[in-house]
Tab-separated table of C-alpha atoms in Angstrom:
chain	number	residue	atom	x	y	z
A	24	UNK	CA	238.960	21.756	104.561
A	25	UNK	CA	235.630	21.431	105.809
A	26	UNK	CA	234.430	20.808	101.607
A	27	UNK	CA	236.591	18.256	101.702
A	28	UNK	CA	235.786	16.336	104.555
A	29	UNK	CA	232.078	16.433	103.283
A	30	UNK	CA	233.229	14.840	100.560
A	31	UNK	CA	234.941	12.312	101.866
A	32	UNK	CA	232.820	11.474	104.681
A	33	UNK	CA	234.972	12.405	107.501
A	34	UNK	CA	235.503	15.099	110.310
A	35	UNK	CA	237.767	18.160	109.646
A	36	UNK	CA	240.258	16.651	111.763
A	37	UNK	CA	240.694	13.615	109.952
A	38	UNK	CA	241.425	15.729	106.988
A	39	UNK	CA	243.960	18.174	108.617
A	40	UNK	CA	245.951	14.878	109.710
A	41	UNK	CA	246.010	13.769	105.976
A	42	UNK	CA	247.531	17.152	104.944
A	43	UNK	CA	250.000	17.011	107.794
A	44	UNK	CA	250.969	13.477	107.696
A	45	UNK	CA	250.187	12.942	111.312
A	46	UNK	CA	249.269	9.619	112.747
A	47	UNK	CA	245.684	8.350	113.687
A	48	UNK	CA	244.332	7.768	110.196
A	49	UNK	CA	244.120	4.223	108.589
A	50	UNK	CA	245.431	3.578	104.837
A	51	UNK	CA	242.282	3.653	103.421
A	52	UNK	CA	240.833	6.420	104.915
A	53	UNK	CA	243.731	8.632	104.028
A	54	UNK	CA	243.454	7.412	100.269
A	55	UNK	CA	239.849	8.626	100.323
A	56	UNK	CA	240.380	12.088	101.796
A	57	UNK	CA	243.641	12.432	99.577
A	58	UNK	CA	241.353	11.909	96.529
A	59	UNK	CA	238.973	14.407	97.593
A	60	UNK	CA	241.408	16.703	98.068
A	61	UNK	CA	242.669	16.089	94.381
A	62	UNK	CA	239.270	15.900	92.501
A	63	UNK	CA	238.463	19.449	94.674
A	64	UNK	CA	241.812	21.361	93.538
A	65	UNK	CA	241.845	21.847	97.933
A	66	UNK	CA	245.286	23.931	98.597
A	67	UNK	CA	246.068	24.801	102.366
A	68	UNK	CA	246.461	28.403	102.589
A	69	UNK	CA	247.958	29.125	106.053
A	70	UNK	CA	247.556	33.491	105.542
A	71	UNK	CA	243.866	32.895	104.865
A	72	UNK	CA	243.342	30.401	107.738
A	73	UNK	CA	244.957	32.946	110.009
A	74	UNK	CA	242.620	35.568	108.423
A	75	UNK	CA	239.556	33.226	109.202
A	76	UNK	CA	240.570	31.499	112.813
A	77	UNK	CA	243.507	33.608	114.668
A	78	UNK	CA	240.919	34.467	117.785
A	79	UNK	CA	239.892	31.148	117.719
A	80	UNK	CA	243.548	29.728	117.516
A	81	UNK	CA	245.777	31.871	120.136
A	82	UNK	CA	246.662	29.373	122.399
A	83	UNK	CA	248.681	29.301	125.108
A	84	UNK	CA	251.946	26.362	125.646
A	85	UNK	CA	252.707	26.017	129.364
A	86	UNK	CA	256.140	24.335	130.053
A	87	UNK	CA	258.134	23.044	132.571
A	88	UNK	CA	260.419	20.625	132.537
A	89	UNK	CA	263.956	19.498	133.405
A	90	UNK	CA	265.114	18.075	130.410
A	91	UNK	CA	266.253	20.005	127.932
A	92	UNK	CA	266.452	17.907	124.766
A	93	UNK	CA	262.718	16.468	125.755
A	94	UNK	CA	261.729	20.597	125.554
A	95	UNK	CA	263.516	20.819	122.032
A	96	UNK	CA	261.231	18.314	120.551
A	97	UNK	CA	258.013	19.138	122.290
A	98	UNK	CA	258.044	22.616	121.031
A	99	UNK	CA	259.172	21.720	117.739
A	100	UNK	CA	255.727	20.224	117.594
A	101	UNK	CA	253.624	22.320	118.855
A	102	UNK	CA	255.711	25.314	116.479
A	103	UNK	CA	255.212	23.329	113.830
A	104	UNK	CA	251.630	22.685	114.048
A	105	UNK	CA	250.789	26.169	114.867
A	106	UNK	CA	252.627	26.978	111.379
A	107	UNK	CA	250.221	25.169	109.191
A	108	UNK	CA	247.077	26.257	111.184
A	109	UNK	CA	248.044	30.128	111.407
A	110	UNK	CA	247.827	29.507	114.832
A	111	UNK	CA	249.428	32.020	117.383
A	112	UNK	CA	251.298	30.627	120.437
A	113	UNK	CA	251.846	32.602	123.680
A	114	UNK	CA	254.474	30.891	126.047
A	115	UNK	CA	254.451	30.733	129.793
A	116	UNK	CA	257.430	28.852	131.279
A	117	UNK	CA	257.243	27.446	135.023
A	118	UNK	CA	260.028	27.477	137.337
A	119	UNK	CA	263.348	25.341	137.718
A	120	UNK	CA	262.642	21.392	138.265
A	121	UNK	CA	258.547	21.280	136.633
A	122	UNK	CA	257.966	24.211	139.248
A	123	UNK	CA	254.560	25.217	137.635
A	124	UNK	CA	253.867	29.292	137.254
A	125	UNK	CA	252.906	31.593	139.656
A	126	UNK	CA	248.727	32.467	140.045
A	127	UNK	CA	249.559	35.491	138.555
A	128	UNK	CA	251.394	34.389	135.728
A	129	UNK	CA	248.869	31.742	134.528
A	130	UNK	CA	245.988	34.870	135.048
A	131	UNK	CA	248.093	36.975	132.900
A	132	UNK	CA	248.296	34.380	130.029
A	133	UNK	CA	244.582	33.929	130.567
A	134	UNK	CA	244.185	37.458	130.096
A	135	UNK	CA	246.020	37.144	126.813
A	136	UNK	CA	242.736	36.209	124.799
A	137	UNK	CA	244.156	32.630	124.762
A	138	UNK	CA	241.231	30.107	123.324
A	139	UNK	CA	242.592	26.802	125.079
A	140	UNK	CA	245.816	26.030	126.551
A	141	UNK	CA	248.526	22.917	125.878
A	142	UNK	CA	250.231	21.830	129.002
A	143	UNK	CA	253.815	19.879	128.686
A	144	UNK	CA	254.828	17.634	131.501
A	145	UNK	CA	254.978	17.430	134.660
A	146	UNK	CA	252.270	20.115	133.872
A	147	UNK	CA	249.145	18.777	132.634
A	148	UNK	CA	248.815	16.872	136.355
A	149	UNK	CA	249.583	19.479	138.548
A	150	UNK	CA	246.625	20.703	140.785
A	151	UNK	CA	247.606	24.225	141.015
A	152	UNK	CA	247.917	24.698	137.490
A	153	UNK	CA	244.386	23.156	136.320
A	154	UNK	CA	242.425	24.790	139.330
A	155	UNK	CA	243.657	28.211	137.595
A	156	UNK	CA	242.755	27.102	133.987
A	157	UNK	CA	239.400	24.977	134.844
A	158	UNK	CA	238.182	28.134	136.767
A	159	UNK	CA	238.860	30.018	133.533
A	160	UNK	CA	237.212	27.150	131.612
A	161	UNK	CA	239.406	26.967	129.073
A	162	UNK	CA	239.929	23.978	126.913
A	163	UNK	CA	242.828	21.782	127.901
A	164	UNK	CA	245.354	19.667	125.956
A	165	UNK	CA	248.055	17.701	128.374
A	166	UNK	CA	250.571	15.898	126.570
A	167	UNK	CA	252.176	12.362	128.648
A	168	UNK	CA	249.293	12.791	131.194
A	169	UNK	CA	246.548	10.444	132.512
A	170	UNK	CA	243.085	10.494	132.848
A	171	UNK	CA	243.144	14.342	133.735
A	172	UNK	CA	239.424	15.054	133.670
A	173	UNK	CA	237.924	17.795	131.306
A	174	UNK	CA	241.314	17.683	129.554
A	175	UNK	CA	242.458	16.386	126.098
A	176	UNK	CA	245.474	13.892	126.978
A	177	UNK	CA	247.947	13.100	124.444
A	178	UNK	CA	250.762	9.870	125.379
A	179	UNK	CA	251.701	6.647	124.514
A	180	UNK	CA	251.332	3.200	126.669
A	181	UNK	CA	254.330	3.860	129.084
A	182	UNK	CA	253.619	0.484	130.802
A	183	UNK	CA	253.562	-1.325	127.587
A	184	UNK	CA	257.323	0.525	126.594
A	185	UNK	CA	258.473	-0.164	129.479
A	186	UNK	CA	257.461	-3.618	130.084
A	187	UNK	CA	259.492	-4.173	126.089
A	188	UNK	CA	262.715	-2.781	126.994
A	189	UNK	CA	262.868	-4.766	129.800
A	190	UNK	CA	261.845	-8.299	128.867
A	191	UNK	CA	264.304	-7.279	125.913
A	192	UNK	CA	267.286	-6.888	128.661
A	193	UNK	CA	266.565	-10.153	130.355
A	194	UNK	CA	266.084	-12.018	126.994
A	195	UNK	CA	269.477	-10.622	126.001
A	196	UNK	CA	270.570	-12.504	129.218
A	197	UNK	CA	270.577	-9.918	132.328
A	198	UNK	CA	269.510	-11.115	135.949
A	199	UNK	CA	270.486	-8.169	137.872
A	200	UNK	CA	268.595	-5.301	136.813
A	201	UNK	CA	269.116	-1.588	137.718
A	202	UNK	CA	265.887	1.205	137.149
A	203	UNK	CA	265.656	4.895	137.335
A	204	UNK	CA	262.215	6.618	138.267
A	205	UNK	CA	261.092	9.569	136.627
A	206	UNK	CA	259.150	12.830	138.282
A	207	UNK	CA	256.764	10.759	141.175
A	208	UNK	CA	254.290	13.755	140.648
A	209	UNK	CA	253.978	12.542	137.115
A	210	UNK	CA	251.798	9.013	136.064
A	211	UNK	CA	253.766	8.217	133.615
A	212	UNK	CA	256.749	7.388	135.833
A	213	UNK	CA	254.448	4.653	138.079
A	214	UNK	CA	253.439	3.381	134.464
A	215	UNK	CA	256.767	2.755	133.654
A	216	UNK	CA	257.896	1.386	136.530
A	217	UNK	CA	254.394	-1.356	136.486
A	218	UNK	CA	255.741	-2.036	132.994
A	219	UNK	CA	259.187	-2.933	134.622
A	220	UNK	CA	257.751	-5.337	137.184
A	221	UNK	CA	255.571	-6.523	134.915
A	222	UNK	CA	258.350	-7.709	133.043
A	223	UNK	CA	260.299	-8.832	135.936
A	224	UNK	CA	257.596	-11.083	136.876
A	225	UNK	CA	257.866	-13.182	133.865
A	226	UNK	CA	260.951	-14.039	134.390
A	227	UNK	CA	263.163	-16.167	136.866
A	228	UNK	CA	265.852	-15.368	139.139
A	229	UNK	CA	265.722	-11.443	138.594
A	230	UNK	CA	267.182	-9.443	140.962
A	231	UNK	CA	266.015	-5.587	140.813
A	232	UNK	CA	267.730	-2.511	142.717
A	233	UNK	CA	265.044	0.972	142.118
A	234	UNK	CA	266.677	4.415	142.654
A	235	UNK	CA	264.779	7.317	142.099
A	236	UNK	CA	264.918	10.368	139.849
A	237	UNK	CA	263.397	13.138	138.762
A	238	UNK	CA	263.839	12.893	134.866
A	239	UNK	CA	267.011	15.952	135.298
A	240	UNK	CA	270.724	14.940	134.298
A	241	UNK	CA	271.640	15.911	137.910
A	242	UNK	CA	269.148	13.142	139.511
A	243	UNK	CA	270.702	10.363	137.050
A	244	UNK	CA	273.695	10.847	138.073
A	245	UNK	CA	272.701	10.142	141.803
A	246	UNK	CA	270.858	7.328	141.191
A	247	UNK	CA	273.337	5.924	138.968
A	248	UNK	CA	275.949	6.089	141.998
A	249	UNK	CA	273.455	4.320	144.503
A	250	UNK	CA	272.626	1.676	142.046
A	251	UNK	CA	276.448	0.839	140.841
A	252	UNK	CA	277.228	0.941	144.678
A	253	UNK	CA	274.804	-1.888	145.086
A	254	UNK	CA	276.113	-5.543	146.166
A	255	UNK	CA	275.632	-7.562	143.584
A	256	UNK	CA	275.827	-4.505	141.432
A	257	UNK	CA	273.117	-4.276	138.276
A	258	UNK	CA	274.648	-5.924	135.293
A	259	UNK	CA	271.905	-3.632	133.281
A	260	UNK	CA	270.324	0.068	134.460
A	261	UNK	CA	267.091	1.008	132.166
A	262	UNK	CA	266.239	5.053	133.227
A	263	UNK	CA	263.044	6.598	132.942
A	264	UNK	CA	264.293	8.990	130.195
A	265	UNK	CA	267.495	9.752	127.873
A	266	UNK	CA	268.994	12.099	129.831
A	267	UNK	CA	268.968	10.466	133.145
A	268	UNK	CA	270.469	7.061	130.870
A	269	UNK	CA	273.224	9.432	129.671
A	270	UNK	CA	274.118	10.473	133.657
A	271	UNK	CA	274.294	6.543	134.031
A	272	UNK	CA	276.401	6.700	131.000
A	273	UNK	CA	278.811	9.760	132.355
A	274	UNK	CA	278.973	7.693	135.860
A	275	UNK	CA	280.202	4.641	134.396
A	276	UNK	CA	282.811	6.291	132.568
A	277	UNK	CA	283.854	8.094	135.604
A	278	UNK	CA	284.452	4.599	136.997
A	279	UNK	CA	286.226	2.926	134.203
A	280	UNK	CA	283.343	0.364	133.303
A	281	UNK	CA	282.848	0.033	129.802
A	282	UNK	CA	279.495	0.256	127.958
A	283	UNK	CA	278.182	-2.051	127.375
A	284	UNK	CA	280.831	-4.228	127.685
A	285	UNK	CA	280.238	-4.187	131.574
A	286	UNK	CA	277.774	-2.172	132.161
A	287	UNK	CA	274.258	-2.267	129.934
A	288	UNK	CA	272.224	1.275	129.933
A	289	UNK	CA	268.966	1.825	128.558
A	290	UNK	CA	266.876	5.099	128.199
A	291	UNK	CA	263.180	6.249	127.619
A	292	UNK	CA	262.146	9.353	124.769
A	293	UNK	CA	264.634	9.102	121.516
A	294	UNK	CA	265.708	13.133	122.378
A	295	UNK	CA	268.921	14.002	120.954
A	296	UNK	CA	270.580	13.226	123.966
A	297	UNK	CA	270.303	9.638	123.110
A	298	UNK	CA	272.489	10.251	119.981
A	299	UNK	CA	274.849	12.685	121.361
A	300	UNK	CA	277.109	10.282	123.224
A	301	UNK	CA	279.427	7.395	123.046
A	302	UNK	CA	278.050	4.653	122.835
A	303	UNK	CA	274.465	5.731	121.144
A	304	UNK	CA	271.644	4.814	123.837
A	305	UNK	CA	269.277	2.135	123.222
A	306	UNK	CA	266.040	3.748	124.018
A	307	UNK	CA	262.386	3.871	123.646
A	308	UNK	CA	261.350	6.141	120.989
A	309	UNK	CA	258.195	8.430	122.330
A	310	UNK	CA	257.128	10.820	119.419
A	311	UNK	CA	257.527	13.861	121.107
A	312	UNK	CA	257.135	15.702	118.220
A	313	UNK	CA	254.234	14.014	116.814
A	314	UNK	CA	252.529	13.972	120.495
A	315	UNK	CA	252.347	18.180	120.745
A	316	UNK	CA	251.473	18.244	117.392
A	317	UNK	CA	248.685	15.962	117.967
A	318	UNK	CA	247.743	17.922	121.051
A	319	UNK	CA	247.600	20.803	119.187
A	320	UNK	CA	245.427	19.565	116.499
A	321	UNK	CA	242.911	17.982	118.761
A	322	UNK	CA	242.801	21.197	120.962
A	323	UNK	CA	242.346	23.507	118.122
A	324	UNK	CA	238.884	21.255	116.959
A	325	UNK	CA	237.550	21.474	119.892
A	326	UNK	CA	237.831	25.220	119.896
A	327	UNK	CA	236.708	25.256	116.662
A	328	UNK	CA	233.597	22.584	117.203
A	329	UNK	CA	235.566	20.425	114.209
A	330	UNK	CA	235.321	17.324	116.607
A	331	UNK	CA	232.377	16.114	117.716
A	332	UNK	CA	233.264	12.953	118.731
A	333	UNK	CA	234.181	13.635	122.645
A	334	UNK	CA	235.302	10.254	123.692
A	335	UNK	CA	237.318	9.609	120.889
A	336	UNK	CA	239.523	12.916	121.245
A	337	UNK	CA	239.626	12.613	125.124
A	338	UNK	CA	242.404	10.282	125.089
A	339	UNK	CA	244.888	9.729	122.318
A	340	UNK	CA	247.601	6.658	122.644
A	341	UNK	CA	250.021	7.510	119.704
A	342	UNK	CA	252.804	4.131	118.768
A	343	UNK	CA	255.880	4.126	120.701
A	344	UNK	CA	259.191	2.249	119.102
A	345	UNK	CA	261.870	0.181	120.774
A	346	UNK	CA	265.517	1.736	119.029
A	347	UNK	CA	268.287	-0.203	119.515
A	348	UNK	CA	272.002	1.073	119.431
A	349	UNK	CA	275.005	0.366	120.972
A	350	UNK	CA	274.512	0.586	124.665
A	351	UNK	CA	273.474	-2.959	124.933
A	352	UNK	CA	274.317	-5.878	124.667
A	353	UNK	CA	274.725	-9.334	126.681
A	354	UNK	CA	275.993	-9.759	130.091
């Protein structure tokens, strides 16, 4: 890998996103590298890599979080990642709720020989689990986390989503607008709630009821109750993720409203949950996948000194995608 990269003129990295088909590298780049990799007869061989780099590569995946479907994907990801890089992954899980491990249970992984860690949300911004790991100074990978210093953070513009869906619901027509917080520990939940206002704003005449969550089924289906017990009720409710939308979904049922028909729902991630009831959610589509992966990449080049371009690495904003099904529609 490294042969090829000298070839083509680019970092390791670069090259180990062409094989894997992961996002962050521009058309002609990739054409370059994929040439080099032709005119050098390069072949991944993931037994030999494992040979070369398993010290280097044990890494440790601390999780956490309430949603089950958004846990599928993310370790998917990082699973898959480790596969091509003969990578070995040691799990720690936290508690119930994004409870983060014990002391003693993050001390024990760090006794493990791990190289760097990856940190799933609500994790990568909670206090008690980065004073453990900094003290350690281990390299750090947080995936849907902001600005967490000395850490890699891997997430897309939650503001930016957020702000889409929602000028999408009032152009389709809705003045009274329902939304769901996520986790208020995490940063991504006050991003997408700015992105919500932000829309709001721009528009006339909106009326907004807020109810708070925690990202769990349970919490949705709370909040759902509060908002559809408002006066005027929300003609529209836009959650903070899928599975909270699909409490909102499960509520309105419960009460005989029909989606969309008179209720609108909208949800945040693309998990399976968004497919797995009637009607389909309309939803913003946030690579989970793709986002451990990348975290996973990024955190094995630093280990391995591949990167050397700090800045670059420190933050990565991967695309999100507005998916729209049948859970929406006019007033």
């Amino acid at each position: 890998m490294v042969d090829v990269a000298a070839a083509a003129g680019v970092s390791p990295m670069t090259v180990s996103r062409v094989i894997n088909a992961r996002p962050g590298v521009g058309p002609d780049t990739r054409l370059v590298v994929t040439e080099a990799i032709h005119r050098l007869g390069y072949t991944p061989n993931v037994a030999a890599r494992s040979l070369v780099t398993s010290a280097e590569l044990r890494i440790g995946v601390i999780y956490s979080n309430p949603s089950a479907a958004f846990m599928s994907e993310f370790l998917t990801g990082v699973y898959e990642e480790a596969s091509t890089r003969g990578a070995r992954l040691i799990l720690l899980r936290g508690g119930e709720g994004g409870r983060p491990p014990q002391d003693a249970e993050l001390k024990n992984l760090i006794a493990a020989g791990v190289r760097g860690v990856i940190l799933a949300p609500p994790l990568g911004e909670s206090s008690t689990v980065l004073r453990v790991l900094r003290k350690a100074r281990l390299p750090l990978a947080a995936v849907g986390a902001y600005g967490v210093a000395g850490a890699i953070c891997v997430r897309i513009d939650d503001r930016r989503a957020a702000y889409e869906m929602t000028r999408d619901l009032i152009a389709e027509g809705h003045r009274r607008l329902g939304f769901i917080l996520g986790n208020p520990d995490q940063a991504a939940s006050a991003e997408r709630l700015a992105g919500f206002y932000a829309a709001v704003r721009e528009a006339d005449d909106v009326q907004t009821t807020i109810a708070q969550g925690d990202f769990s089924f349970t919490s949705g289906l709370a909040a759902a109750e509060l908002l559809l017990d408002a006066s005027p009720a929300p003609t529209a409710i836009f959650a903070s993720n899928d599975d909270m939308a699909a409490a909102v979904v499960s509520v309105a049922h419960r009460r005989h409203l029909d989606v969309p028909g008179a209720l609108t729902v909208a949800g945040f991630d693309d998990t399976a949950a968004a497919v797995t009831l009637w009607p389909p959610l309309t939803t913003v589509r946030q690579p989970v996948r793709e986002l451990a992966a990348e975290a996973l990449g990024l955190l094995a080049a630093q280990i391995s000194g591949a990167e050397t371009h700090l800045a670059d690495r420190r933050d990565r904003v991967l695309d999100h995608q507005l998916v729209r099904r049948l859970s929406t529609s006019p007033p």
